[in-house]
Amino acid sequence: MGSRGGSPRPAAPLLVPVLAVLAAGAAEARATSESQLPGAAAMGTGTPPSPTGTAFEETRLHVFTLDYPHVQIPFEITLWILLASLAKIGFHLYHKLPSIVPESCLLILVGLLLGGIIFGAEEKSPPVMNSDVFFLYLLPPIVLDAGYFMPTRLFFENFGTIFWYAVVGTLWNAIGIGISLYGICQISAFGLTDITLLQNLLFGSLISAVDPVAVLAVFENIHVNEQLYILVFGESLLNDAITVVLYNLFKSFCQMRTIKVIDIFAGIANFFIVGIGGVLIGILLGFVAAFTTRFTHKIRVIEPLFVFLYSYLSYITAEMFHLSGIMAITACAMTMNKYVEENVSQKSYTTIKYFMKMLSSVSETLIFIFMGVSTVGKNHEWNWAFVSFTLLFCLIWRALGVFVLTQIINVFRTIPLTFKDQFIIAYGGLRGAICFSLVFLLPPAVFPRKKLFITAVIVVIFFTVFIQGITIRPLVEFLDVKRSNKKQPAVSEEIYNRFFDHVKTGIEDVCGHWGHNFWRDKFKKFDNKYLRRLLIRENQPKSSIVSLYKKLEIKHAIEMAESGMISKVPSSVSLSDYHEGKIKPLSPTEMENMREILTKNLYQIRHRTMSYNRHSLAADANEKQAKEILIRRRHSLRESLRKTNSLSRERPAAANTKRFLSLPKNTKLPEKLRVRNKTSSRVGDSSDSEMDASTTVLNLRPRAGKILRDQRLRQQRPPPEFRVEWKNEVDGSQDRRGEQQELSTLPQPSIGFRQPLLTRPRFGTLSREDLTADHGLARPVPPPRLVRQASQGERQRNKPENQPY
Amino acid sequence: MGSAHSVPAEMRELADRTGFTSEQIEHLHRRFKQLSRDQLTIRNLRPESDGLADEINFEDFLTIMSYFRPIEMNMDEEQLDRFRKEKLKFLFHMYDSDHDGKITLQEYRNVVEELLSGNPHLEKESARSIADGAMMEAASICVGQMGPDQVYEGITFEDFLKMWQGIDIETKMHVRFLNMETIAHCY
């Protein structure tokens, strides 16, 4: 006993395991039917045994105390989150499971289980899913994550359609469901006649809201094409405005005694204010955030904090005014994304990305678990008619709505939506936690049948999440809906896209047609002129081609640095594939060697560049040179490592070129070919490997060179100087190699390739002057690339090595 | 409206060839007249126009515009394919300035340099290396089928097609001629 302030805490049963551990500390357990706070019991040990408060004034010193109420709230929160994450781990242990059943279903099941346990222990449902908790803490991270990584271009291209579905579609659904349910309620046989029209309309409005959380959870695994995804997801985001308005509207109508026409107009005006107001708040705070990050270069560590704070601020500010918080935070995230990314450091960017993902994942997990937990309880009232008709009408009206609306919007779209698309859009209209929370928020005084509503909502949510969630994947495959194709970003594609944009804008201009491109162009100009100057710290006009190129370079540099010299992963696209075409079959081991060597030594893009530029340089691989070059290479690699560590994204491309041009493509080749185990540290072995150098030096690179070389020839632009020099080198090395026949037949390199060589002198920074001094050549010594084609036999051997690539 | 091209027979022939309807043709003709200042041809105002025509007349104008027609719902597979090929051929010719059927490295470089010419911070050399890199990528997609001794001369039209395979050109390469009301009559 002991009257420890003891109102039973709701989640007390969670402490059962804790209790077991702390059994030793509990001297006096509360002898009630429910397992109670050990904390209370512990306090009982601390104070005099008499519960009535009489007896000793003194207490002994406590060796061991247990004070649960002190840490209760954080403790419970931590336990919940931990439980959610453990559940997630559990699902992924069986790797096939998440692909069949979406995680959301599994989480709800776990929640149900837990709820059952708690209910069984306490005889009442745990009020964990507080609507406030949901709307203020759990929902924002998910929406933020979605908004931040939304493909803005696609979103705006389809904005009209999305808006149409969100506003008109939700209205259609809400009113349709409301009215038809009212019709059902009129049938006295069902015992529902006390539900008024307004109540039905309110119910309709809250159940017609497509839920972004559920949509995200289900769609992320099935990978439909981006267009479809953005339509469904965008709709779920934008319909928040309508939902908020309708919900509040009908709720107040229910509570008002008379409804005047003016109220209806107020409702319509409210919609505009809610939607536009929310967006404005979001954009405004997004700009402020971008502006703030302009000045944060001295305190990089708290940069991510600004992103989160401002977006959350936009959400709660909007909620404060009863505007649409979801739209506010989405607008804020989309605005911030553009500018903040350029102001923050690479590390902050990574932090932001991962932290956001983590938060949203945790939120989502918690939401579904709580939904499961809150389902179990006593706040249900079952009525077959109401529940089943609700479900039926939800499905029917959604399908009808999508169909009718699409017919209308297809007139305005240039790419009409097919039936398949429509089906997926209708099928993807999942309901989720938002309706759930909204229904809990209904004031019971005004809604005597609140429990009935709760039951109906739960049934609909479970149906959509479970049945639709599980079956959408096989349906997508059955209908052969176009899937998204995740390919490696390629510079050439970016170039084509850019080029194409220009072409289209030009044509639209010629036609005098103000299409998407026209507005996008205008916005871009405005952006460049004013916004970027204001919001970005060092404003350099950015081209997506260049940034993609840089990004790819950096990525490969990092990969290379990370893997040391032991990478087995061929730098994806080009090089490896590139060489395929020109080689004759080679033995597998040789191929393996070559591949290994290649991958260790090449960057994707940079090497491409080099290939074009140095293809024809004779490979003067005397030992000293090989050694020098090896040293130089490692040195420059070290530098690159250092530089990539303190990555600054604003490094001009030219600087990169400078650094890496020094890397002879196949410096390592000789050694590698020889002995597979030789690492880069074996500098001294170049003498041995020299022979290999000649053979290995593949015509790997030269392949590219050859291509371009021939091209050049065709263009008949012989570069005399270059040719001469090349010849010298060739002659010089002839006695060493003894394979000069092919050399002379090689076409001359073109002038274009000289350019990068001019940067060679910068190699001075790498302190390799001795190299040039050694050979006494007017131009810097080219690496031992073999342009010189090896003898026939070697050629046989070398060429095909790339085949497997 | 109404000019030398309002003769029904000619119009019909144009309509057949390019696929536009007569209202669209009339409207485009109006636009053409605006751009050409009531002359019969639009002159090329660029100073150095190697590979570009000096002037185009309405027929050429219409032909080019026809490449940007949106796809229609009732097109079948073969028509769609042909449509797509036409559009891509148009793009190909924009790259291939000397019209030899191949996009050589130099032509590609020109394109990239022009694209990036608006960026004052970018050196020519970087643009060049980007172009080289992209060319390599292009070659990598196509080289797989070439024999060992073949030389890669440049991107041919087939290669070009291959590269655009993943991209939905039919849906992207369109301008809404159809909505006449939305076309702004400026000037």
mmCIF file of N, CA, C and O in Angstrom, chain A residues 414 416 482 490-492 495-496 499-500 502-504 507 509-513 541 543 546 549 573-575 578 581-582 608-609 612 654 657 707-708 710-712 715 717 759, chain B residues 31 35 65 68 73 95 104-106 112 115-116 119 122-123 129-130 132-133 135-137 139 143 146-148 150-153 163-164 168 172-174 176-177 182-184:
data_model
loop_
_atom_site.group_PDB
_atom_site.id
_atom_site.type_symbol
_atom_site.label_atom_id
_atom_site.label_comp_id
_atom_site.label_asym_id
_atom_site.label_seq_id
_atom_site.Cartn_x
_atom_site.Cartn_y
_atom_site.Cartn_z
ATOM 1 N N THR A 414 -0.362 17.661 -71.743
ATOM 2 C CA THR A 414 0.197 17.232 -73.021
ATOM 3 C C THR A 414 0.477 15.746 -73.010
ATOM 4 O O THR A 414 0.489 15.107 -74.043
ATOM 5 N N PRO A 416 -1.207 12.727 -71.697
ATOM 6 C CA PRO A 416 -2.413 12.285 -71.003
ATOM 7 C C PRO A 416 -2.138 11.094 -70.102
ATOM 8 O O PRO A 416 -1.221 10.314 -70.352
ATOM 9 N N LYS A 482 4.956 1.422 -65.769
ATOM 10 C CA LYS A 482 6.335 1.815 -66.003
ATOM 11 C C LYS A 482 7.041 2.078 -64.675
ATOM 12 O O LYS A 482 6.548 2.809 -63.837
ATOM 13 N N ALA A 490 25.022 10.446 -65.619
ATOM 14 C CA ALA A 490 26.100 10.534 -66.594
ATOM 15 C C ALA A 490 26.190 11.945 -67.111
ATOM 16 O O ALA A 490 25.183 12.619 -67.300
ATOM 17 N N VAL A 491 27.404 12.336 -67.347
ATOM 18 C CA VAL A 491 27.593 13.701 -67.803
ATOM 19 C C VAL A 491 26.943 13.909 -69.162
ATOM 20 O O VAL A 491 26.346 14.941 -69.435
ATOM 21 N N SER A 492 27.043 12.915 -69.995
ATOM 22 C CA SER A 492 26.503 13.109 -71.336
ATOM 23 C C SER A 492 25.003 13.299 -71.284
ATOM 24 O O SER A 492 24.429 14.104 -72.017
ATOM 25 N N ILE A 495 24.265 16.746 -70.282
ATOM 26 C CA ILE A 495 24.486 17.662 -71.409
ATOM 27 C C ILE A 495 23.292 17.635 -72.339
ATOM 28 O O ILE A 495 22.778 18.675 -72.771
ATOM 29 N N TYR A 496 22.832 16.439 -72.633
ATOM 30 C CA TYR A 496 21.689 16.350 -73.531
ATOM 31 C C TYR A 496 20.478 17.037 -72.953
ATOM 32 O O TYR A 496 19.756 17.737 -73.651
ATOM 33 N N PHE A 499 20.918 20.776 -73.116
ATOM 34 C CA PHE A 499 20.821 21.192 -74.500
ATOM 35 C C PHE A 499 19.373 21.205 -74.932
ATOM 36 O O PHE A 499 18.884 22.127 -75.573
ATOM 37 N N PHE A 500 18.713 20.170 -74.548
ATOM 38 C CA PHE A 500 17.341 20.021 -74.934
ATOM 39 C C PHE A 500 16.466 21.110 -74.347
ATOM 40 O O PHE A 500 15.553 21.618 -74.996
ATOM 41 N N HIS A 502 17.357 24.064 -73.711
ATOM 42 C CA HIS A 502 17.566 25.286 -74.477
ATOM 43 C C HIS A 502 16.806 25.246 -75.784
ATOM 44 O O HIS A 502 16.189 26.229 -76.202
ATOM 45 N N VAL A 503 16.891 24.088 -76.424
ATOM 46 C CA VAL A 503 16.188 23.968 -77.704
ATOM 47 C C VAL A 503 14.707 24.224 -77.511
ATOM 48 O O VAL A 503 14.085 25.002 -78.238
ATOM 49 N N LYS A 504 14.181 23.611 -76.495
ATOM 50 C CA LYS A 504 12.752 23.758 -76.298
ATOM 51 C C LYS A 504 12.368 25.186 -75.955
ATOM 52 O O LYS A 504 11.358 25.696 -76.436
ATOM 53 N N ILE A 507 12.394 27.153 -79.087
ATOM 54 C CA ILE A 507 11.246 26.901 -79.957
ATOM 55 C C ILE A 507 10.000 27.553 -79.384
ATOM 56 O O ILE A 507 9.197 28.140 -80.098
ATOM 57 N N ASP A 509 9.890 30.078 -77.596
ATOM 58 C CA ASP A 509 10.014 31.501 -77.821
ATOM 59 C C ASP A 509 9.619 31.864 -79.235
ATOM 60 O O ASP A 509 8.927 32.837 -79.490
ATOM 61 N N VAL A 510 10.096 31.054 -80.156
ATOM 62 C CA VAL A 510 9.784 31.329 -81.547
ATOM 63 C C VAL A 510 8.277 31.272 -81.771
ATOM 64 O O VAL A 510 7.707 32.088 -82.482
ATOM 65 N N CYS A 511 7.664 30.324 -81.128
ATOM 66 C CA CYS A 511 6.225 30.217 -81.307
ATOM 67 C C CYS A 511 5.483 31.274 -80.541
ATOM 68 O O CYS A 511 4.286 31.420 -80.699
ATOM 69 N N GLY A 512 6.172 31.911 -79.664
ATOM 70 C CA GLY A 512 5.486 32.870 -78.824
ATOM 71 C C GLY A 512 4.617 32.181 -77.796
ATOM 72 O O GLY A 512 3.626 32.711 -77.336
ATOM 73 N N HIS A 513 5.036 31.007 -77.436
ATOM 74 C CA HIS A 513 4.174 30.230 -76.546
ATOM 75 C C HIS A 513 4.731 30.242 -75.141
ATOM 76 O O HIS A 513 5.874 29.905 -74.920
ATOM 77 N N PRO A 541 27.965 31.390 -60.864
ATOM 78 C CA PRO A 541 26.900 30.824 -61.692
ATOM 79 C C PRO A 541 27.164 29.351 -61.899
ATOM 80 O O PRO A 541 28.260 28.938 -62.218
ATOM 81 N N SER A 543 26.435 25.707 -63.394
ATOM 82 C CA SER A 543 25.806 24.945 -64.461
ATOM 83 C C SER A 543 25.643 23.523 -63.978
ATOM 84 O O SER A 543 26.523 22.975 -63.343
ATOM 85 N N VAL A 546 28.438 21.223 -65.163
ATOM 86 C CA VAL A 546 29.716 21.313 -64.460
ATOM 87 C C VAL A 546 29.595 20.718 -63.066
ATOM 88 O O VAL A 546 30.487 20.013 -62.606
ATOM 89 N N TYR A 549 29.603 17.030 -63.297
ATOM 90 C CA TYR A 549 30.948 16.590 -63.612
ATOM 91 C C TYR A 549 31.823 16.616 -62.365
ATOM 92 O O TYR A 549 32.511 15.663 -62.046
ATOM 93 N N VAL A 573 30.819 3.618 -65.672
ATOM 94 C CA VAL A 573 30.445 3.682 -67.076
ATOM 95 C C VAL A 573 31.540 3.480 -68.084
ATOM 96 O O VAL A 573 31.770 2.427 -68.607
ATOM 97 N N SER A 574 32.222 4.544 -68.288
ATOM 98 C CA SER A 574 32.999 4.594 -69.514
ATOM 99 C C SER A 574 34.165 3.662 -69.635
ATOM 100 O O SER A 574 34.137 2.700 -70.357
ATOM 101 N N LEU A 575 35.180 3.991 -68.930
ATOM 102 C CA LEU A 575 36.413 3.351 -69.240
ATOM 103 C C LEU A 575 36.346 1.900 -69.482
ATOM 104 O O LEU A 575 36.762 1.393 -70.500
ATOM 105 N N TYR A 578 34.359 1.083 -72.358
ATOM 106 C CA TYR A 578 34.902 1.735 -73.513
ATOM 107 C C TYR A 578 35.908 0.867 -74.214
ATOM 108 O O TYR A 578 35.957 0.816 -75.428
ATOM 109 N N GLY A 581 35.630 -2.758 -77.078
ATOM 110 C CA GLY A 581 35.452 -3.076 -78.488
ATOM 111 C C GLY A 581 36.676 -3.483 -79.259
ATOM 112 O O GLY A 581 36.589 -4.076 -80.306
ATOM 113 N N LYS A 582 37.844 -3.077 -78.779
ATOM 114 C CA LYS A 582 38.920 -3.236 -79.709
ATOM 115 C C LYS A 582 39.919 -4.315 -79.409
ATOM 116 O O LYS A 582 41.041 -4.229 -79.819
ATOM 117 N N ARG A 608 39.556 9.881 -68.633
ATOM 118 C CA ARG A 608 39.071 10.021 -69.988
ATOM 119 C C ARG A 608 39.774 11.177 -70.628
ATOM 120 O O ARG A 608 40.248 11.129 -71.723
ATOM 121 N N THR A 609 39.783 12.214 -69.860
ATOM 122 C CA THR A 609 40.437 13.395 -70.396
ATOM 123 C C THR A 609 41.855 13.062 -70.778
ATOM 124 O O THR A 609 42.307 13.359 -71.858
ATOM 125 N N TYR A 612 42.319 11.182 -73.980
ATOM 126 C CA TYR A 612 42.249 11.919 -75.213
ATOM 127 C C TYR A 612 43.511 12.695 -75.435
ATOM 128 O O TYR A 612 43.913 12.968 -76.545
ATOM 129 N N ALA A 654 39.572 23.447 -63.016
ATOM 130 C CA ALA A 654 40.927 23.501 -63.544
ATOM 131 C C ALA A 654 41.925 23.031 -62.507
ATOM 132 O O ALA A 654 42.874 22.343 -62.815
ATOM 133 N N THR A 657 42.129 19.408 -62.523
ATOM 134 C CA THR A 657 42.859 18.904 -63.667
ATOM 135 C C THR A 657 44.344 18.972 -63.391
ATOM 136 O O THR A 657 45.084 18.045 -63.644
ATOM 137 N N ILE A 707 40.896 6.394 -81.178
ATOM 138 C CA ILE A 707 39.625 6.853 -81.708
ATOM 139 C C ILE A 707 39.707 8.296 -82.088
ATOM 140 O O ILE A 707 39.372 8.693 -83.188
ATOM 141 N N LEU A 708 40.166 9.027 -81.141
ATOM 142 C CA LEU A 708 40.208 10.444 -81.388
ATOM 143 C C LEU A 708 41.248 10.765 -82.412
ATOM 144 O O LEU A 708 41.089 11.616 -83.244
ATOM 145 N N ASP A 710 42.135 9.080 -84.906
ATOM 146 C CA ASP A 710 41.627 8.887 -86.261
ATOM 147 C C ASP A 710 40.663 9.973 -86.632
ATOM 148 O O ASP A 710 40.614 10.416 -87.769
ATOM 149 N N GLN A 711 39.959 10.357 -85.646
ATOM 150 C CA GLN A 711 39.011 11.418 -85.896
ATOM 151 C C GLN A 711 39.726 12.656 -86.350
ATOM 152 O O GLN A 711 39.344 13.333 -87.272
ATOM 153 N N ARG A 712 40.746 12.907 -85.658
ATOM 154 C CA ARG A 712 41.545 14.071 -85.987
ATOM 155 C C ARG A 712 42.041 13.982 -87.387
ATOM 156 O O ARG A 712 42.022 14.924 -88.138
ATOM 157 N N GLN A 715 39.792 15.004 -89.772
ATOM 158 C CA GLN A 715 39.591 16.435 -89.853
ATOM 159 C C GLN A 715 40.810 17.126 -90.407
ATOM 160 O O GLN A 715 40.838 18.322 -90.589
ATOM 161 N N ARG A 717 43.843 17.885 -89.378
ATOM 162 C CA ARG A 717 44.463 19.014 -88.701
ATOM 163 C C ARG A 717 45.716 18.523 -88.026
ATOM 164 O O ARG A 717 45.742 18.304 -86.828
ATOM 165 N N THR A 759 49.397 22.398 -69.159
ATOM 166 C CA THR A 759 49.309 22.600 -67.720
ATOM 167 C C THR A 759 50.385 21.849 -66.985
ATOM 168 O O THR A 759 50.552 21.956 -65.804
ATOM 169 N N ARG B 31 2.299 33.674 -86.965
ATOM 170 C CA ARG B 31 3.510 33.876 -86.167
ATOM 171 C C ARG B 31 4.711 34.084 -87.064
ATOM 172 O O ARG B 31 5.580 34.912 -86.805
ATOM 173 N N LEU B 35 7.444 37.175 -87.205
ATOM 174 C CA LEU B 35 8.897 37.048 -87.053
ATOM 175 C C LEU B 35 9.632 37.537 -88.282
ATOM 176 O O LEU B 35 10.733 38.068 -88.189
ATOM 177 N N MET B 65 8.795 22.970 -86.924
ATOM 178 C CA MET B 65 7.812 22.966 -85.856
ATOM 179 C C MET B 65 7.130 21.624 -85.719
ATOM 180 O O MET B 65 6.727 21.229 -84.634
ATOM 181 N N PHE B 68 8.032 19.166 -83.133
ATOM 182 C CA PHE B 68 7.695 19.378 -81.738
ATOM 183 C C PHE B 68 6.242 19.120 -81.435
ATOM 184 O O PHE B 68 5.723 19.547 -80.413
ATOM 185 N N MET B 73 -2.981 10.455 -78.734
ATOM 186 C CA MET B 73 -3.385 9.213 -78.071
ATOM 187 C C MET B 73 -3.584 8.077 -79.040
ATOM 188 O O MET B 73 -3.424 6.925 -78.706
ATOM 189 N N TYR B 95 23.367 18.751 -83.271
ATOM 190 C CA TYR B 95 24.729 18.516 -82.811
ATOM 191 C C TYR B 95 25.690 18.461 -83.988
ATOM 192 O O TYR B 95 26.796 18.966 -83.948
ATOM 193 N N THR B 104 31.244 14.276 -84.266
ATOM 194 C CA THR B 104 32.647 14.067 -83.912
ATOM 195 C C THR B 104 32.961 14.780 -82.602
ATOM 196 O O THR B 104 32.163 15.549 -82.089
ATOM 197 N N LEU B 105 34.148 14.517 -82.139
ATOM 198 C CA LEU B 105 34.523 15.089 -80.854
ATOM 199 C C LEU B 105 34.497 16.598 -80.906
ATOM 200 O O LEU B 105 34.062 17.270 -79.985
ATOM 201 N N GLN B 106 34.967 17.135 -82.008
ATOM 202 C CA GLN B 106 35.015 18.585 -82.095
ATOM 203 C C GLN B 106 33.621 19.188 -82.084
ATOM 204 O O GLN B 106 33.372 20.198 -81.425
ATOM 205 N N VAL B 112 29.177 21.669 -76.163
ATOM 206 C CA VAL B 112 29.354 21.839 -74.712
ATOM 207 C C VAL B 112 29.893 23.217 -74.387
ATOM 208 O O VAL B 112 29.447 23.870 -73.441
ATOM 209 N N LEU B 115 27.142 25.606 -74.563
ATOM 210 C CA LEU B 115 26.227 25.456 -73.431
ATOM 211 C C LEU B 115 26.784 26.106 -72.192
ATOM 212 O O LEU B 115 26.069 26.720 -71.413
ATOM 213 N N LEU B 116 28.069 25.953 -72.018
ATOM 214 C CA LEU B 116 28.653 26.466 -70.787
ATOM 215 C C LEU B 116 29.214 27.854 -70.957
ATOM 216 O O LEU B 116 29.864 28.384 -70.073
ATOM 217 N N ASN B 119 28.824 30.805 -68.450
ATOM 218 C CA ASN B 119 29.442 30.773 -67.136
ATOM 219 C C ASN B 119 30.833 31.387 -67.204
ATOM 220 O O ASN B 119 31.747 30.794 -67.740
ATOM 221 N N LEU B 122 34.106 29.493 -65.889
ATOM 222 C CA LEU B 122 34.523 28.197 -66.392
ATOM 223 C C LEU B 122 35.544 28.378 -67.491
ATOM 224 O O LEU B 122 35.317 29.091 -68.446
ATOM 225 N N GLU B 123 36.648 27.709 -67.343
ATOM 226 C CA GLU B 123 37.646 27.835 -68.393
ATOM 227 C C GLU B 123 37.277 26.933 -69.538
ATOM 228 O O GLU B 123 36.616 25.925 -69.372
ATOM 229 N N SER B 129 37.251 19.238 -71.206
ATOM 230 C CA SER B 129 37.380 17.920 -70.568
ATOM 231 C C SER B 129 36.021 17.315 -70.278
ATOM 232 O O SER B 129 35.855 16.105 -70.328
ATOM 233 N N ILE B 130 35.069 18.196 -70.021
ATOM 234 C CA ILE B 130 33.721 17.661 -69.818
ATOM 235 C C ILE B 130 33.216 17.024 -71.103
ATOM 236 O O ILE B 130 32.653 15.933 -71.098
ATOM 237 N N ASP B 132 34.987 15.829 -73.464
ATOM 238 C CA ASP B 132 35.714 14.586 -73.690
ATOM 239 C C ASP B 132 35.128 13.464 -72.863
ATOM 240 O O ASP B 132 34.932 12.349 -73.338
ATOM 241 N N GLY B 133 34.883 13.797 -71.625
ATOM 242 C CA GLY B 133 34.321 12.784 -70.750
ATOM 243 C C GLY B 133 32.996 12.269 -71.263
ATOM 244 O O GLY B 133 32.744 11.065 -71.296
ATOM 245 N N MET B 135 31.944 12.302 -74.238
ATOM 246 C CA MET B 135 32.164 11.537 -75.463
ATOM 247 C C MET B 135 32.581 10.115 -75.131
ATOM 248 O O MET B 135 32.158 9.152 -75.761
ATOM 249 N N MET B 136 33.399 10.011 -74.124
ATOM 250 C CA MET B 136 33.819 8.688 -73.694
ATOM 251 C C MET B 136 32.636 7.861 -73.252
ATOM 252 O O MET B 136 32.499 6.702 -73.566
ATOM 253 N N GLU B 137 31.790 8.496 -72.501
ATOM 254 C CA GLU B 137 30.606 7.780 -72.040
ATOM 255 C C GLU B 137 29.802 7.303 -73.226
ATOM 256 O O GLU B 137 29.323 6.184 -73.259
ATOM 257 N N ALA B 139 30.818 6.763 -76.204
ATOM 258 C CA ALA B 139 31.516 5.683 -76.890
ATOM 259 C C ALA B 139 31.344 4.380 -76.141
ATOM 260 O O ALA B 139 31.196 3.326 -76.737
ATOM 261 N N VAL B 143 30.472 1.138 -78.133
ATOM 262 C CA VAL B 143 31.643 0.390 -78.574
ATOM 263 C C VAL B 143 31.449 -1.103 -78.455
ATOM 264 O O VAL B 143 32.058 -1.884 -79.162
ATOM 265 N N MET B 146 31.409 -2.974 -81.669
ATOM 266 C CA MET B 146 32.348 -2.758 -82.753
ATOM 267 C C MET B 146 33.423 -3.820 -82.742
ATOM 268 O O MET B 146 33.817 -4.310 -81.702
ATOM 269 N N GLY B 147 33.891 -4.126 -83.878
ATOM 270 C CA GLY B 147 34.945 -5.119 -83.986
ATOM 271 C C GLY B 147 36.247 -4.575 -83.451
ATOM 272 O O GLY B 147 36.381 -3.395 -83.186
ATOM 273 N N PRO B 148 37.188 -5.436 -83.283
ATOM 274 C CA PRO B 148 38.441 -5.030 -82.652
ATOM 275 C C PRO B 148 39.209 -3.987 -83.435
ATOM 276 O O PRO B 148 39.928 -3.189 -82.862
ATOM 277 N N GLN B 150 37.903 -1.799 -85.534
ATOM 278 C CA GLN B 150 37.116 -0.661 -85.973
ATOM 279 C C GLN B 150 37.523 0.578 -85.221
ATOM 280 O O GLN B 150 37.967 0.520 -84.087
ATOM 281 N N VAL B 151 37.313 1.639 -85.887
ATOM 282 C CA VAL B 151 37.706 2.887 -85.267
ATOM 283 C C VAL B 151 36.458 3.680 -84.930
ATOM 284 O O VAL B 151 35.500 3.674 -85.668
ATOM 285 N N TYR B 152 36.496 4.335 -83.845
ATOM 286 C CA TYR B 152 35.316 5.077 -83.442
ATOM 287 C C TYR B 152 35.382 6.473 -84.009
ATOM 288 O O TYR B 152 36.170 7.296 -83.587
ATOM 289 N N GLU B 153 34.538 6.695 -84.962
ATOM 290 C CA GLU B 153 34.680 7.973 -85.639
ATOM 291 C C GLU B 153 33.860 9.065 -84.985
ATOM 292 O O GLU B 153 34.169 10.223 -85.078
ATOM 293 N N MET B 163 21.558 6.191 -76.949
ATOM 294 C CA MET B 163 21.785 6.959 -75.730
ATOM 295 C C MET B 163 20.511 7.582 -75.204
ATOM 296 O O MET B 163 20.371 7.804 -74.015
ATOM 297 N N TRP B 164 19.629 7.876 -76.095
ATOM 298 C CA TRP B 164 18.396 8.508 -75.654
ATOM 299 C C TRP B 164 17.343 7.491 -75.297
ATOM 300 O O TRP B 164 16.203 7.843 -75.054
ATOM 301 N N ASP B 168 12.370 9.666 -72.257
ATOM 302 C CA ASP B 168 11.090 9.707 -72.947
ATOM 303 C C ASP B 168 11.006 10.904 -73.862
ATOM 304 O O ASP B 168 10.389 11.908 -73.515
ATOM 305 N N LYS B 172 8.782 14.659 -73.843
ATOM 306 C CA LYS B 172 9.464 15.894 -73.474
ATOM 307 C C LYS B 172 9.532 16.871 -74.623
ATOM 308 O O LYS B 172 9.546 18.075 -74.419
ATOM 309 N N MET B 173 9.644 16.322 -75.794
ATOM 310 C CA MET B 173 9.902 17.203 -76.920
ATOM 311 C C MET B 173 8.588 17.598 -77.572
ATOM 312 O O MET B 173 8.230 17.119 -78.621
ATOM 313 N N HIS B 174 7.900 18.433 -76.908
ATOM 314 C CA HIS B 174 6.658 18.882 -77.516
ATOM 315 C C HIS B 174 6.361 20.283 -77.040
ATOM 316 O O HIS B 174 6.748 20.688 -75.954
ATOM 317 N N ARG B 176 3.064 23.030 -76.911
ATOM 318 C CA ARG B 176 1.613 22.989 -77.084
ATOM 319 C C ARG B 176 1.136 23.930 -78.154
ATOM 320 O O ARG B 176 0.683 25.023 -77.865
ATOM 321 N N PHE B 177 1.243 23.449 -79.369
ATOM 322 C CA PHE B 177 0.680 24.285 -80.416
ATOM 323 C C PHE B 177 -0.818 24.250 -80.355
ATOM 324 O O PHE B 177 -1.502 25.112 -80.848
ATOM 325 N N THR B 182 -3.742 29.933 -75.693
ATOM 326 C CA THR B 182 -2.699 30.258 -74.730
ATOM 327 C C THR B 182 -1.462 30.858 -75.367
ATOM 328 O O THR B 182 -0.542 31.260 -74.695
ATOM 329 N N ILE B 183 -1.458 30.860 -76.648
ATOM 330 C CA ILE B 183 -0.283 31.430 -77.299
ATOM 331 C C ILE B 183 -0.361 32.933 -77.241
ATOM 332 O O ILE B 183 -1.337 33.537 -77.615
ATOM 333 N N ALA B 184 0.675 33.502 -76.759
ATOM 334 C CA ALA B 184 0.652 34.942 -76.545
ATOM 335 C C ALA B 184 0.974 35.667 -77.820
ATOM 336 O O ALA B 184 1.901 35.319 -78.536
#
